[in-house]
Amino acid sequence: MKEMITRNLGLKIFSIVIAAIVWLAVISISNPEVTRSKTVSLEVINGDVIEAAGKTYDLGGIETISVSYKIRSRDEYIIKASDIKAYVDLSKIYDITNSVPVTIEVVNNKDLFIEAPVARPSAVTVNIEDMQRKSFDLIVGEPQDGYAVGEISLKPSTIYLTGPQNIIGGISSVGVEIGVEGASDKLTGTASPVLFDANGNKLVIDDTRLDIET
């Protein structure tokens, strides 16, 4: 029996090694590594560091980030964007370039990722501006043809706008629009402020950092 086991021992060991290599190759071919990517929402933390200095910031319109990762092909359907967290920490901003690295964390299915996911781009530039607070006297436009407006009383007659300096600088005046068509007596009510540029054109500003104190 011993002679049967030891006979051609080197050849037998070689055969086992070859069989193992072939087995691994078959497994690798049937379930290979693949590179995939997900679009992940980009979060901001420690933004209060900048706000505490009387400034505001934006990421140049970047709200999502592309994250690439390696995974086995049989597992790729399991991974969802919610398994990955992407964020920038504004307390780590690099003063010279105002850039901050994008940090990636895997929050679910960590064991399925072959390597740590990578963000593209790996850093973003933060635009930092001074905040400005400015008062505007409310104005009322002319009525339509065929109508005349008597005494007008606005409460308040002045409002304050607070926001990034470049936005406040583009606002020349603030007014209210009062519809008088069909009216034959005193009108009362509320009206939303309307923003105008230096040419009298209406401005539509959807930046959430603009605060209108009414």
Coordinates of C-alpha atoms in Angstrom, one line a residue:
M1 CA 0.0 0.0 0.0
K2 CA 2.8 2.4 0.9
E3 CA 4.6 1.7 -2.3
M4 CA 1.4 2.5 -4.2
I5 CA 1.1 5.8 -2.5
T6 CA 4.7 6.8 -2.9
R7 CA 5.0 5.5 -6.5
N8 CA 5.3 8.5 -8.9
L9 CA 4.8 10.8 -5.9
G10 CA 6.2 13.8 -7.7
L11 CA 3.9 13.3 -10.7
K12 CA 0.9 12.9 -8.4
I13 CA 1.7 16.1 -6.5
F14 CA 2.1 17.9 -9.9
S15 CA -1.2 16.6 -11.0
I16 CA -2.9 17.9 -7.9
V17 CA -1.4 21.3 -8.4
I18 CA -2.5 21.4 -12.0
A19 CA -6.0 20.4 -11.0
A20 CA -6.2 23.1 -8.4
I21 CA -5.0 25.7 -10.9
V22 CA -7.5 24.5 -13.5
W23 CA -10.3 24.6 -10.8
L24 CA -9.4 28.2 -9.8
A25 CA -9.3 29.2 -13.5
V26 CA -12.8 27.8 -14.1
I27 CA -14.1 29.6 -11.0
S28 CA -12.5 32.8 -12.1
I29 CA -13.8 32.5 -15.7
S30 CA -17.4 31.7 -14.5
N31 CA -17.4 34.5 -11.9
P32 CA -14.8 37.0 -13.0
E33 CA -13.9 40.3 -11.4
V34 CA -15.7 43.3 -13.0
T35 CA -15.4 47.0 -12.6
R36 CA -18.7 48.8 -12.1
S37 CA -19.8 52.3 -11.0
K38 CA -22.6 54.0 -9.2
T39 CA -23.8 57.6 -9.1
V40 CA -23.9 58.6 -5.4
S41 CA -25.3 61.7 -3.8
L42 CA -22.5 63.9 -2.4
E43 CA -23.0 65.0 1.2
V44 CA -21.4 67.9 2.9
I45 CA -20.4 67.8 6.6
N46 CA -19.0 70.6 8.8
G47 CA -20.4 73.3 6.6
D48 CA -21.0 75.3 9.8
V49 CA -17.2 75.9 9.9
I50 CA -17.5 78.2 6.9
E51 CA -20.9 79.7 7.9
A52 CA -19.6 80.6 11.4
A53 CA -17.1 82.9 9.6
G54 CA -19.9 84.8 8.0
K55 CA -19.4 83.2 4.6
T56 CA -21.3 80.8 2.4
Y57 CA -20.2 78.1 0.0
D58 CA -21.2 76.0 -2.9
L59 CA -19.7 73.1 -4.8
G60 CA -20.1 74.5 -8.3
G61 CA -23.4 72.6 -8.8
I62 CA -21.9 69.2 -8.0
E63 CA -24.5 67.2 -6.2
T64 CA -23.5 63.7 -7.2
I65 CA -20.3 61.8 -7.6
S66 CA -19.4 58.7 -9.7
V67 CA -17.9 55.9 -7.6
S68 CA -16.2 52.9 -9.3
Y69 CA -15.5 49.6 -7.6
K70 CA -14.5 46.0 -8.3
I71 CA -16.8 43.1 -7.6
R72 CA -17.5 39.6 -8.8
S73 CA -19.9 39.4 -11.7
R74 CA -22.4 37.2 -9.8
D75 CA -22.6 39.8 -7.0
E76 CA -22.9 43.0 -9.0
Y77 CA -26.7 43.0 -9.0
I78 CA -26.7 43.1 -5.2
I79 CA -24.9 46.5 -5.0
K80 CA -27.0 49.6 -4.8
A81 CA -26.1 53.3 -4.7
S82 CA -27.3 53.4 -1.1
D83 CA -24.6 50.9 -0.1
I84 CA -22.0 53.7 -0.7
K85 CA -21.7 57.0 1.1
A86 CA -19.8 59.9 -0.4
Y87 CA -19.1 63.1 1.4
V88 CA -16.8 66.1 1.7
D89 CA -15.6 67.4 5.1
L90 CA -15.3 71.2 4.9
S91 CA -13.2 71.3 8.0
K92 CA -10.4 69.7 5.9
I93 CA -10.5 72.3 3.0
Y94 CA -7.2 73.1 1.5
D95 CA -6.8 76.9 1.7
I96 CA -4.6 77.5 -1.3
T97 CA -6.9 75.8 -3.9
N98 CA -10.2 75.6 -1.9
S99 CA -10.3 72.0 -2.8
V100 CA -11.5 69.2 -0.4
P101 CA -11.1 65.4 -0.9
V102 CA -14.2 63.2 -1.5
T103 CA -14.4 60.5 1.1
I104 CA -16.0 57.2 0.3
E105 CA -17.5 54.8 2.8
V106 CA -19.1 51.4 2.2
V107 CA -22.1 51.2 4.5
N108 CA -23.6 47.9 3.3
N109 CA -22.3 44.6 1.7
K110 CA -18.7 45.4 2.5
D111 CA -17.6 41.8 2.0
L112 CA -18.6 41.9 -1.6
F113 CA -16.2 44.7 -2.6
I114 CA -12.9 43.4 -3.8
E115 CA -11.1 46.8 -3.4
A116 CA -12.0 50.1 -1.8
P117 CA -14.3 52.1 -4.1
V118 CA -12.8 55.1 -5.7
A119 CA -14.5 58.5 -6.3
R120 CA -14.3 60.3 -9.7
P121 CA -13.4 63.1 -9.2
S122 CA -11.4 62.4 -6.1
A123 CA -11.7 66.1 -4.9
V124 CA -14.0 69.0 -5.5
T125 CA -13.4 72.8 -5.5
V126 CA -15.5 74.7 -3.0
N127 CA -16.5 78.3 -3.9
I128 CA -16.5 80.5 -0.9
E129 CA -18.2 83.9 -0.8
D130 CA -18.9 86.6 1.8
M131 CA -22.5 86.8 2.9
Q132 CA -24.3 90.2 2.5
R133 CA -27.4 91.7 4.1
K134 CA -28.9 94.6 2.3
S135 CA -32.2 96.6 2.7
F136 CA -34.5 97.5 -0.2
D137 CA -37.3 99.9 -0.3
L138 CA -40.3 98.3 -1.9
I139 CA -41.7 99.8 -5.1
V140 CA -44.9 99.5 -6.9
G141 CA -45.2 99.5 -10.7
E142 CA -47.5 101.5 -12.8
P143 CA -51.1 100.2 -13.3
Q144 CA -52.5 99.0 -16.6
D145 CA -53.8 101.5 -19.1
G146 CA -57.2 102.8 -18.1
Y147 CA -56.6 102.5 -14.4
A148 CA -55.5 104.9 -11.7
V149 CA -54.1 104.0 -8.3
G150 CA -54.7 106.2 -5.3
E151 CA -52.8 106.1 -2.0
I152 CA -50.6 103.0 -1.5
S153 CA -49.5 101.8 1.9
L154 CA -47.0 98.9 2.2
K155 CA -46.2 97.2 5.4
P156 CA -43.4 96.7 5.7
S157 CA -42.1 99.3 3.2
T158 CA -38.5 98.0 3.5
I159 CA -37.3 94.4 3.5
Y160 CA -33.9 92.8 3.9
L161 CA -32.2 90.3 1.6
T162 CA -29.4 88.1 2.9
G163 CA -27.3 85.9 0.6
P164 CA -24.1 85.4 -1.3
Q165 CA -22.5 88.7 -2.3
N166 CA -22.6 88.0 -6.0
I167 CA -26.4 87.3 -5.9
I168 CA -27.2 90.4 -3.8
G169 CA -25.0 92.5 -6.1
G170 CA -27.2 91.5 -9.1
I171 CA -30.4 92.7 -7.5
S172 CA -31.1 96.3 -8.2
S173 CA -34.6 96.7 -6.7
V174 CA -37.4 94.8 -5.0
G175 CA -41.1 95.5 -5.7
V176 CA -44.6 94.1 -5.4
E177 CA -47.1 93.6 -8.1
I178 CA -50.7 94.6 -7.3
G179 CA -53.5 93.5 -9.6
V180 CA -56.1 96.3 -9.9
E181 CA -58.0 95.0 -12.9
G182 CA -61.7 95.1 -12.2
A183 CA -61.3 96.9 -8.8
S184 CA -63.5 99.8 -7.9
D185 CA -62.8 100.2 -4.3
K186 CA -60.0 99.9 -1.7
L187 CA -57.9 96.7 -2.0
T188 CA -56.0 95.0 0.8
G189 CA -54.0 91.8 0.7
T190 CA -50.6 90.3 0.6
A191 CA -48.1 90.2 -2.3
S192 CA -44.8 88.4 -2.7
P193 CA -41.7 90.5 -3.3
V194 CA -40.4 90.5 -6.9
L195 CA -36.7 91.0 -7.6
F196 CA -35.4 93.1 -10.5
D197 CA -32.1 93.7 -12.1
A198 CA -30.6 97.1 -13.2
N199 CA -32.6 96.9 -16.4
G200 CA -35.9 96.3 -14.7
N201 CA -36.0 92.6 -15.7
K202 CA -37.5 90.2 -13.2
L203 CA -35.1 87.8 -11.6
V204 CA -35.8 84.2 -10.8
I205 CA -33.3 83.1 -8.1
D206 CA -33.7 79.5 -6.8
D207 CA -30.6 79.5 -4.7
T208 CA -31.6 78.4 -1.2
R209 CA -29.0 80.6 0.4
L210 CA -31.0 83.7 -0.5
D211 CA -33.1 84.7 2.4
I212 CA -35.9 87.3 2.0
E213 CA -36.9 88.8 5.4
T214 CA -40.4 89.9 5.0

